[in-house]
Each structure stands twice: as C-alpha cells, then as structure tokens.
Amino acid sequence: MLRNYWYIACSSRQLAESPHGAQVLDQEIVVFRDSSAKPHALLNRCCHRGVELSLGKVIEGTIACRYHGWRYAGNGQCVHIPSLSSGRGIPEGVGVPRYPCVEQDGYVWVWVDKREGNPARPPRIPQFANYRWHQGSMPMQCGVLKGIENNLDWCHPYFAHPWTHGQFFNTRFRGFRDQSYEMRRSEQGLVVFTPVTANEEEPIPEQPLIKLTFDLPNRVRAEFWKPFHLVIVMHFVPTGNNTCRFEWLISKLLPIGS
C-alpha cells in the first residue's frame, strides 16, 4: 500500500451532523465536523475502552464516545470525561491519534502516513467546478490494482457491461473490428487514448475520441467526446490487501452554464 498520498475518507455529502467511520489503508478512521463545519479525522477508537468513535455523536464541536461519553477535539485531545470526580482534571496526554484532513472537490481527504512533515494539499480533480456530478461509493471485493487495471482495459466493456457502455453498442451493431490505441507515460502515471498520433512526438489531441488517464496513487479518469462529452472520475481507496472502496463521479451531460 502506498502510504504517502492523500486518500478519500468520504464524500462531503456523507459527512453531515453525525460522525462517519471509514477504512483507509490499514487505518480505521472517524471523520466529523466541528462547530464551524470544518472536518477532522481521528483514529476510530476511544482511548478508554476501544469503542468505535463513529458510533458516538458530535457535541459542541467535539466527538463523544457512545460508551462513557469521553469527548475528543479535532486535534485528538480528550477534553471531557463525565465520570471524573469533582476537582479532578484530565490526565496529560489522554487522547487519540489525529490525521491531516482536508475538504476539497466534493470529498474529505485524509493523510495516514505517520512520518513527520506537513503534506501538500490533495491533488485537484481537474475541471471539477466545470460540471455537475453524479456521485457514489461502494465497497469492492478486489485489490486496488485490479480495480485500476479494469478501468484501463480497452477490451472488457462488451463482455462486462452489456447495454450500458458505448463500447458494447459499437461492437454489438458494427461487429468486432481491429482498433488502435496509444499509451504514453505521464508525470503521475499513464494515458491511453484513441485515435493514435502519427508519432510519439505529437501532442495528445485535446479532444480524442476516448482518453483514459491513471494518476498515482489510485485515480482513473475516463473521458469520451462523441457523441457527447462525458467525464468519469474514479478513486480506488485501499481498505485491505484484497479489498477497496470505489469512489466515483460521473459528469452530467451539460457543463454548468450550457
């Protein structure tokens, strides 16, 4: 698992008044909003008895454990223990680990790498503000690489996506034909597109028929220009060696303002 990257904990819409639990790599995380609606991410375990904090609720901008009411601020520090006797303060150092957390482009992102240093902000989703999106999430019983490879695979749509994918209709009504596509390295991964260029020195066309882009660590972007412009952005968040969480965005057909 590639640790020193930003990963999606949940969509912004999933994080409302209640805390939200999420698995990111090998970490159980809880995210919640404080009194100013800013998101925070903590280890999803109360330091008292190990209960999942995501089972609790948000009180006055802190997250309260459901078992004994211990409350934690966004920095992970315990700020309230209801069962303490009068006059006793919270022992120093009582708290849970926190994770850097940023809300951007419709998602709440977390950084789970424990090495020192302040990571840069998550990479932007290109042209996110230009479209209206359908958004969804689903768990998958496969490793991240299988999810990524599947969505860069040029030949599977006819067999795996009957009556729902453009490649299926193209093959169904025109038959199997030889197709040419080009693959190039990029700074963050690779790009696959068609039609091909005359040579590798030519720039990638601005509007090819189909363009598939992979960016480290887990993003695949699919763009289709004919008969209409459609954008699909996919993130495969690792949750185990053979499991992941599939976060997807599909653009509505008309850009904002059209």
PDB file of C-alpha atoms in Angstrom, residues 42-248:
ATOM      1  CA  LEU A  42      -9.081  10.719  14.213  1.00  0.00           C
ATOM      2  CA  LEU A  43      -8.340   7.084  14.897  1.00  0.00           C
ATOM      3  CA  ASN A  44     -11.731   5.418  15.212  1.00  0.00           C
ATOM      4  CA  ARG A  45     -11.143   4.068  18.713  1.00  0.00           C
ATOM      5  CA  CYS A  46     -11.751   5.670  22.094  1.00  0.00           C
ATOM      6  CA  CYS A  47      -8.547   5.511  24.151  1.00  0.00           C
ATOM      7  CA  HIS A  48     -10.587   4.424  27.196  1.00  0.00           C
ATOM      8  CA  ARG A  49     -12.128   1.086  26.194  1.00  0.00           C
ATOM      9  CA  GLY A  50     -11.522   0.939  22.460  1.00  0.00           C
ATOM     10  CA  VAL A  51     -15.088   1.573  21.308  1.00  0.00           C
ATOM     11  CA  GLU A  52     -15.505   2.925  17.771  1.00  0.00           C
ATOM     12  CA  LEU A  53     -15.944   6.680  17.988  1.00  0.00           C
ATOM     13  CA  SER A  54     -18.050   6.610  14.822  1.00  0.00           C
ATOM     14  CA  LEU A  55     -20.818   5.065  16.963  1.00  0.00           C
ATOM     15  CA  GLY A  56     -20.960   8.245  19.026  1.00  0.00           C
ATOM     16  CA  LYS A  57     -22.181  11.729  18.226  1.00  0.00           C
ATOM     17  CA  VAL A  58     -20.893  15.260  17.796  1.00  0.00           C
ATOM     18  CA  ILE A  59     -21.445  17.545  20.794  1.00  0.00           C
ATOM     19  CA  GLU A  60     -20.370  21.196  20.774  1.00  0.00           C
ATOM     20  CA  GLY A  61     -17.847  20.568  18.017  1.00  0.00           C
ATOM     21  CA  THR A  62     -16.272  17.515  19.684  1.00  0.00           C
ATOM     22  CA  ILE A  63     -16.888  13.827  19.131  1.00  0.00           C
ATOM     23  CA  ALA A  64     -18.326  11.960  22.112  1.00  0.00           C
ATOM     24  CA  CYS A  65     -17.835   8.234  22.675  1.00  0.00           C
ATOM     25  CA  ARG A  66     -21.099   6.328  22.984  1.00  0.00           C
ATOM     26  CA  TYR A  67     -19.826   4.097  25.792  1.00  0.00           C
ATOM     27  CA  HIS A  68     -18.765   6.551  28.529  1.00  0.00           C
ATOM     28  CA  GLY A  69     -19.137   9.964  26.928  1.00  0.00           C
ATOM     29  CA  TRP A  70     -15.459  10.827  26.630  1.00  0.00           C
ATOM     30  CA  ARG A  71     -15.127  13.738  24.204  1.00  0.00           C
ATOM     31  CA  TYR A  72     -12.325  14.486  21.777  1.00  0.00           C
ATOM     32  CA  ALA A  73     -11.473  17.700  19.955  1.00  0.00           C
ATOM     33  CA  GLY A  74     -10.314  17.835  16.339  1.00  0.00           C
ATOM     34  CA  ASN A  75      -6.657  17.584  17.420  1.00  0.00           C
ATOM     35  CA  GLY A  76      -7.383  14.252  19.117  1.00  0.00           C
ATOM     36  CA  GLN A  77      -7.055  15.574  22.667  1.00  0.00           C
ATOM     37  CA  CYS A  78      -9.607  14.387  25.212  1.00  0.00           C
ATOM     38  CA  VAL A  79     -11.416  17.463  26.531  1.00  0.00           C
ATOM     39  CA  HIS A  80     -14.160  15.976  28.705  1.00  0.00           C
ATOM     40  CA  ILE A  81     -14.584  12.875  30.889  1.00  0.00           C
ATOM     41  CA  PRO A  82     -18.039  12.891  32.530  1.00  0.00           C
ATOM     42  CA  SER A  83     -17.127  10.337  35.222  1.00  0.00           C
ATOM     43  CA  LEU A  84     -14.220  12.316  36.704  1.00  0.00           C
ATOM     44  CA  SER A  85     -14.748  13.308  40.318  1.00  0.00           C
ATOM     45  CA  SER A  86     -15.226  16.998  41.058  1.00  0.00           C
ATOM     46  CA  GLY A  87     -11.946  18.902  41.031  1.00  0.00           C
ATOM     47  CA  ARG A  88     -10.008  16.294  39.077  1.00  0.00           C
ATOM     48  CA  GLY A  89      -8.549  17.276  35.712  1.00  0.00           C
ATOM     49  CA  ILE A  90      -7.983  15.182  32.607  1.00  0.00           C
ATOM     50  CA  PRO A  91      -4.567  13.492  32.803  1.00  0.00           C
ATOM     51  CA  GLU A  92      -1.980  14.924  30.421  1.00  0.00           C
ATOM     52  CA  GLY A  93      -1.583  13.097  27.133  1.00  0.00           C
ATOM     53  CA  VAL A  94      -5.007  11.455  27.109  1.00  0.00           C
ATOM     54  CA  GLY A  95      -6.250  11.405  23.530  1.00  0.00           C
ATOM     55  CA  VAL A  96      -6.289   9.555  20.221  1.00  0.00           C
ATOM     56  CA  PRO A  97      -4.117   9.911  17.095  1.00  0.00           C
ATOM     57  CA  ARG A  98      -5.231  12.514  14.551  1.00  0.00           C
ATOM     58  CA  TYR A  99      -4.702  12.582  10.789  1.00  0.00           C
ATOM     59  CA  PRO A 100      -4.294  15.588   8.486  1.00  0.00           C
ATOM     60  CA  CYS A 101      -7.687  16.225   6.900  1.00  0.00           C
ATOM     61  CA  VAL A 102      -8.763  18.487   4.014  1.00  0.00           C
ATOM     62  CA  GLU A 103     -12.120  19.041   2.323  1.00  0.00           C
ATOM     63  CA  GLN A 104     -11.746  19.647  -1.398  1.00  0.00           C
ATOM     64  CA  ASP A 105     -13.553  18.918  -4.689  1.00  0.00           C
ATOM     65  CA  GLY A 106     -16.536  17.196  -3.106  1.00  0.00           C
ATOM     66  CA  TYR A 107     -14.521  14.891  -0.833  1.00  0.00           C
ATOM     67  CA  VAL A 108     -12.952  14.743   2.611  1.00  0.00           C
ATOM     68  CA  TRP A 109      -9.332  13.615   2.202  1.00  0.00           C
ATOM     69  CA  VAL A 110      -7.003  12.167   4.840  1.00  0.00           C
ATOM     70  CA  TRP A 111      -3.266  11.549   5.077  1.00  0.00           C
ATOM     71  CA  VAL A 112      -2.476   8.405   7.077  1.00  0.00           C
ATOM     72  CA  ASP A 113       1.308   8.300   6.671  1.00  0.00           C
ATOM     73  CA  LYS A 114       2.827   8.684  10.152  1.00  0.00           C
ATOM     74  CA  ARG A 115       6.138  10.205   9.069  1.00  0.00           C
ATOM     75  CA  GLU A 116       6.838  13.767  10.131  1.00  0.00           C
ATOM     76  CA  GLY A 117       6.157  16.703   7.838  1.00  0.00           C
ATOM     77  CA  ASN A 118       3.201  18.668   6.592  1.00  0.00           C
ATOM     78  CA  PRO A 119       1.885  17.169   3.333  1.00  0.00           C
ATOM     79  CA  ALA A 120       0.757  19.394   0.498  1.00  0.00           C
ATOM     80  CA  ARG A 121      -2.947  19.600  -0.251  1.00  0.00           C
ATOM     81  CA  PRO A 122      -4.578  16.756  -2.198  1.00  0.00           C
ATOM     82  CA  PRO A 123      -4.234  16.954  -5.986  1.00  0.00           C
ATOM     83  CA  ARG A 124      -7.184  18.760  -7.520  1.00  0.00           C
ATOM     84  CA  ILE A 125      -9.732  16.923  -9.634  1.00  0.00           C
ATOM     85  CA  PRO A 126      -9.272  18.676 -12.994  1.00  0.00           C
ATOM     86  CA  GLN A 127     -12.278  20.781 -14.071  1.00  0.00           C
ATOM     87  CA  PHE A 128     -14.270  19.693 -11.026  1.00  0.00           C
ATOM     88  CA  ALA A 129     -16.051  23.054 -10.841  1.00  0.00           C
ATOM     89  CA  ASN A 130     -16.962  22.973 -14.544  1.00  0.00           C
ATOM     90  CA  TYR A 131     -19.547  20.213 -14.238  1.00  0.00           C
ATOM     91  CA  ARG A 132     -22.447  18.976 -12.207  1.00  0.00           C
ATOM     92  CA  TRP A 133     -21.793  15.452 -10.982  1.00  0.00           C
ATOM     93  CA  HIS A 134     -23.472  12.230 -10.020  1.00  0.00           C
ATOM     94  CA  GLN A 135     -21.524  10.813  -7.071  1.00  0.00           C
ATOM     95  CA  GLY A 136     -21.399   7.451  -5.363  1.00  0.00           C
ATOM     96  CA  SER A 137     -19.384   4.978  -3.314  1.00  0.00           C
ATOM     97  CA  MET A 138     -19.325   1.207  -2.974  1.00  0.00           C
ATOM     98  CA  PRO A 139     -17.128  -1.447  -1.308  1.00  0.00           C
ATOM     99  CA  MET A 140     -15.391  -3.889  -3.635  1.00  0.00           C
ATOM    100  CA  GLN A 141     -14.028  -7.364  -3.010  1.00  0.00           C
ATOM    101  CA  CYS A 142     -10.856  -6.845  -5.005  1.00  0.00           C
ATOM    102  CA  GLY A 143      -7.496  -5.205  -4.546  1.00  0.00           C
ATOM    103  CA  VAL A 144      -6.833  -1.663  -5.743  1.00  0.00           C
ATOM    104  CA  LEU A 145      -4.675  -2.728  -8.694  1.00  0.00           C
ATOM    105  CA  LYS A 146      -7.426  -4.933 -10.104  1.00  0.00           C
ATOM    106  CA  GLY A 147      -9.864  -2.006  -9.973  1.00  0.00           C
ATOM    107  CA  ILE A 148      -7.397   0.318 -11.685  1.00  0.00           C
ATOM    108  CA  GLU A 149      -6.404  -2.215 -14.340  1.00  0.00           C
ATOM    109  CA  ASN A 150     -10.046  -2.979 -15.122  1.00  0.00           C
ATOM    110  CA  ASN A 151     -10.801   0.647 -15.908  1.00  0.00           C
ATOM    111  CA  LEU A 152      -7.771   0.945 -18.198  1.00  0.00           C
ATOM    112  CA  ASP A 153      -8.725  -2.268 -20.019  1.00  0.00           C
ATOM    113  CA  TRP A 154      -9.820  -1.474 -23.575  1.00  0.00           C
ATOM    114  CA  CYS A 155     -11.473  -4.804 -24.411  1.00  0.00           C
ATOM    115  CA  HIS A 156     -13.714  -5.805 -21.495  1.00  0.00           C
ATOM    116  CA  PRO A 157     -16.765  -3.462 -21.861  1.00  0.00           C
ATOM    117  CA  TYR A 158     -18.540  -5.579 -24.487  1.00  0.00           C
ATOM    118  CA  PHE A 159     -18.484  -8.611 -22.202  1.00  0.00           C
ATOM    119  CA  ALA A 160     -18.835  -6.977 -18.785  1.00  0.00           C
ATOM    120  CA  HIS A 161     -21.184  -4.030 -19.479  1.00  0.00           C
ATOM    121  CA  PRO A 162     -23.942  -5.174 -21.859  1.00  0.00           C
ATOM    122  CA  TRP A 163     -26.393  -2.435 -22.885  1.00  0.00           C
ATOM    123  CA  THR A 164     -24.739   0.163 -20.637  1.00  0.00           C
ATOM    124  CA  HIS A 165     -21.400   1.038 -22.254  1.00  0.00           C
ATOM    125  CA  GLY A 166     -20.606   2.789 -25.540  1.00  0.00           C
ATOM    126  CA  GLN A 167     -18.070   0.125 -26.487  1.00  0.00           C
ATOM    127  CA  PHE A 168     -20.770  -2.519 -26.122  1.00  0.00           C
ATOM    128  CA  PHE A 169     -23.100  -0.747 -28.559  1.00  0.00           C
ATOM    129  CA  ASN A 170     -20.266  -0.082 -31.000  1.00  0.00           C
ATOM    130  CA  THR A 171     -19.334  -3.751 -31.048  1.00  0.00           C
ATOM    131  CA  ARG A 172     -22.896  -5.033 -30.938  1.00  0.00           C
ATOM    132  CA  PHE A 173     -24.049  -3.182 -34.040  1.00  0.00           C
ATOM    133  CA  ARG A 174     -20.782  -2.924 -36.002  1.00  0.00           C
ATOM    134  CA  GLY A 175     -19.155  -6.207 -35.048  1.00  0.00           C
ATOM    135  CA  PHE A 176     -15.670  -6.938 -33.764  1.00  0.00           C
ATOM    136  CA  ARG A 177     -13.042  -4.858 -35.520  1.00  0.00           C
ATOM    137  CA  ASP A 178      -9.369  -4.095 -35.112  1.00  0.00           C
ATOM    138  CA  GLN A 179      -8.844  -0.983 -33.008  1.00  0.00           C
ATOM    139  CA  SER A 180      -5.697   1.036 -32.421  1.00  0.00           C
ATOM    140  CA  TYR A 181      -4.951   2.937 -29.241  1.00  0.00           C
ATOM    141  CA  GLU A 182      -1.882   4.654 -27.900  1.00  0.00           C
ATOM    142  CA  MET A 183      -0.400   4.551 -24.401  1.00  0.00           C
ATOM    143  CA  ARG A 184       2.056   7.104 -23.023  1.00  0.00           C
ATOM    144  CA  ARG A 185       3.735   7.711 -19.708  1.00  0.00           C
ATOM    145  CA  SER A 186       2.861  10.850 -17.789  1.00  0.00           C
ATOM    146  CA  GLU A 187       4.424  12.545 -14.778  1.00  0.00           C
ATOM    147  CA  GLN A 188       1.882  10.880 -12.478  1.00  0.00           C
ATOM    148  CA  GLY A 189       1.124   7.638 -14.316  1.00  0.00           C
ATOM    149  CA  LEU A 190      -0.020   6.980 -17.865  1.00  0.00           C
ATOM    150  CA  VAL A 191      -2.511   7.994 -20.555  1.00  0.00           C
ATOM    151  CA  VAL A 192      -4.324   5.731 -23.022  1.00  0.00           C
ATOM    152  CA  PHE A 193      -6.219   7.252 -25.941  1.00  0.00           C
ATOM    153  CA  THR A 194      -7.560   6.894 -29.462  1.00  0.00           C
ATOM    154  CA  PRO A 195      -7.172   7.785 -32.295  1.00  0.00           C
ATOM    155  CA  VAL A 196      -3.420   7.308 -32.318  1.00  0.00           C
ATOM    156  CA  THR A 197      -0.976  10.018 -33.387  1.00  0.00           C
ATOM    157  CA  ALA A 198       1.447   9.766 -36.295  1.00  0.00           C
ATOM    158  CA  ASN A 199       4.412   9.599 -33.901  1.00  0.00           C
ATOM    159  CA  GLU A 200       5.138   9.935 -30.199  1.00  0.00           C
ATOM    160  CA  GLU A 201       6.445  13.472 -30.624  1.00  0.00           C
ATOM    161  CA  GLU A 202       2.970  14.775 -31.439  1.00  0.00           C
ATOM    162  CA  PRO A 203       0.962  16.152 -28.508  1.00  0.00           C
ATOM    163  CA  ILE A 204      -2.057  14.203 -27.323  1.00  0.00           C
ATOM    164  CA  PRO A 205      -5.153  15.639 -29.058  1.00  0.00           C
ATOM    165  CA  GLU A 206      -7.219  17.962 -26.861  1.00  0.00           C
ATOM    166  CA  GLN A 207     -10.394  16.041 -27.659  1.00  0.00           C
ATOM    167  CA  PRO A 208      -9.604  12.459 -28.661  1.00  0.00           C
ATOM    168  CA  LEU A 209     -12.440  10.009 -29.121  1.00  0.00           C
ATOM    169  CA  ILE A 210     -11.604   8.259 -25.832  1.00  0.00           C
ATOM    170  CA  LYS A 211      -8.995   9.126 -23.216  1.00  0.00           C
ATOM    171  CA  LEU A 212      -8.159   7.118 -20.099  1.00  0.00           C
ATOM    172  CA  THR A 213      -5.784   8.631 -17.530  1.00  0.00           C
ATOM    173  CA  PHE A 214      -4.174   6.994 -14.494  1.00  0.00           C
ATOM    174  CA  ASP A 215      -2.622   9.189 -11.790  1.00  0.00           C
ATOM    175  CA  LEU A 216      -0.859   7.835  -8.727  1.00  0.00           C
ATOM    176  CA  PRO A 217      -1.841   6.523  -6.356  1.00  0.00           C
ATOM    177  CA  ASN A 218      -5.406   5.473  -7.244  1.00  0.00           C
ATOM    178  CA  ARG A 219      -7.202   7.789  -9.698  1.00  0.00           C
ATOM    179  CA  VAL A 220      -8.565   6.811 -13.118  1.00  0.00           C
ATOM    180  CA  ARG A 221     -10.257   9.407 -15.310  1.00  0.00           C
ATOM    181  CA  ALA A 222     -12.222   8.360 -18.397  1.00  0.00           C
ATOM    182  CA  GLU A 223     -13.291  10.948 -20.976  1.00  0.00           C
ATOM    183  CA  PHE A 224     -15.489  10.432 -24.021  1.00  0.00           C
ATOM    184  CA  TRP A 225     -16.094  13.142 -26.639  1.00  0.00           C
ATOM    185  CA  LYS A 226     -18.510  11.595 -29.128  1.00  0.00           C
ATOM    186  CA  PRO A 227     -21.464  11.746 -29.437  1.00  0.00           C
ATOM    187  CA  PHE A 228     -21.256  13.896 -26.277  1.00  0.00           C
ATOM    188  CA  HIS A 229     -18.641  14.843 -23.716  1.00  0.00           C
ATOM    189  CA  LEU A 230     -18.745  12.589 -20.663  1.00  0.00           C
ATOM    190  CA  VAL A 231     -16.259  12.507 -17.776  1.00  0.00           C
ATOM    191  CA  ILE A 232     -15.920   9.722 -15.198  1.00  0.00           C
ATOM    192  CA  VAL A 233     -13.528  10.129 -12.252  1.00  0.00           C
ATOM    193  CA  MET A 234     -12.754   7.039 -10.183  1.00  0.00           C
ATOM    194  CA  HIS A 235     -10.736   6.625  -6.986  1.00  0.00           C
ATOM    195  CA  PHE A 236      -9.939   3.180  -5.606  1.00  0.00           C
ATOM    196  CA  VAL A 237      -9.222   3.572  -1.885  1.00  0.00           C
ATOM    197  CA  PRO A 238      -7.340   0.590  -0.423  1.00  0.00           C
ATOM    198  CA  THR A 239      -9.016  -0.946   2.622  1.00  0.00           C
ATOM    199  CA  GLY A 240      -7.051  -4.221   2.743  1.00  0.00           C
ATOM    200  CA  ASN A 241      -4.860  -6.469   0.609  1.00  0.00           C
ATOM    201  CA  ASN A 242      -7.841  -7.755  -1.360  1.00  0.00           C
ATOM    202  CA  THR A 243     -10.489  -5.096  -0.763  1.00  0.00           C
ATOM    203  CA  CYS A 244     -11.011  -1.457  -1.688  1.00  0.00           C
ATOM    204  CA  ARG A 245     -13.624   1.280  -1.685  1.00  0.00           C
ATOM    205  CA  PHE A 246     -14.733   2.596  -5.085  1.00  0.00           C
ATOM    206  CA  GLU A 247     -15.466   6.352  -5.112  1.00  0.00           C
ATOM    207  CA  TRP A 248     -16.902   7.617  -8.387  1.00  0.00           C
TER     208      TRP A 248
END
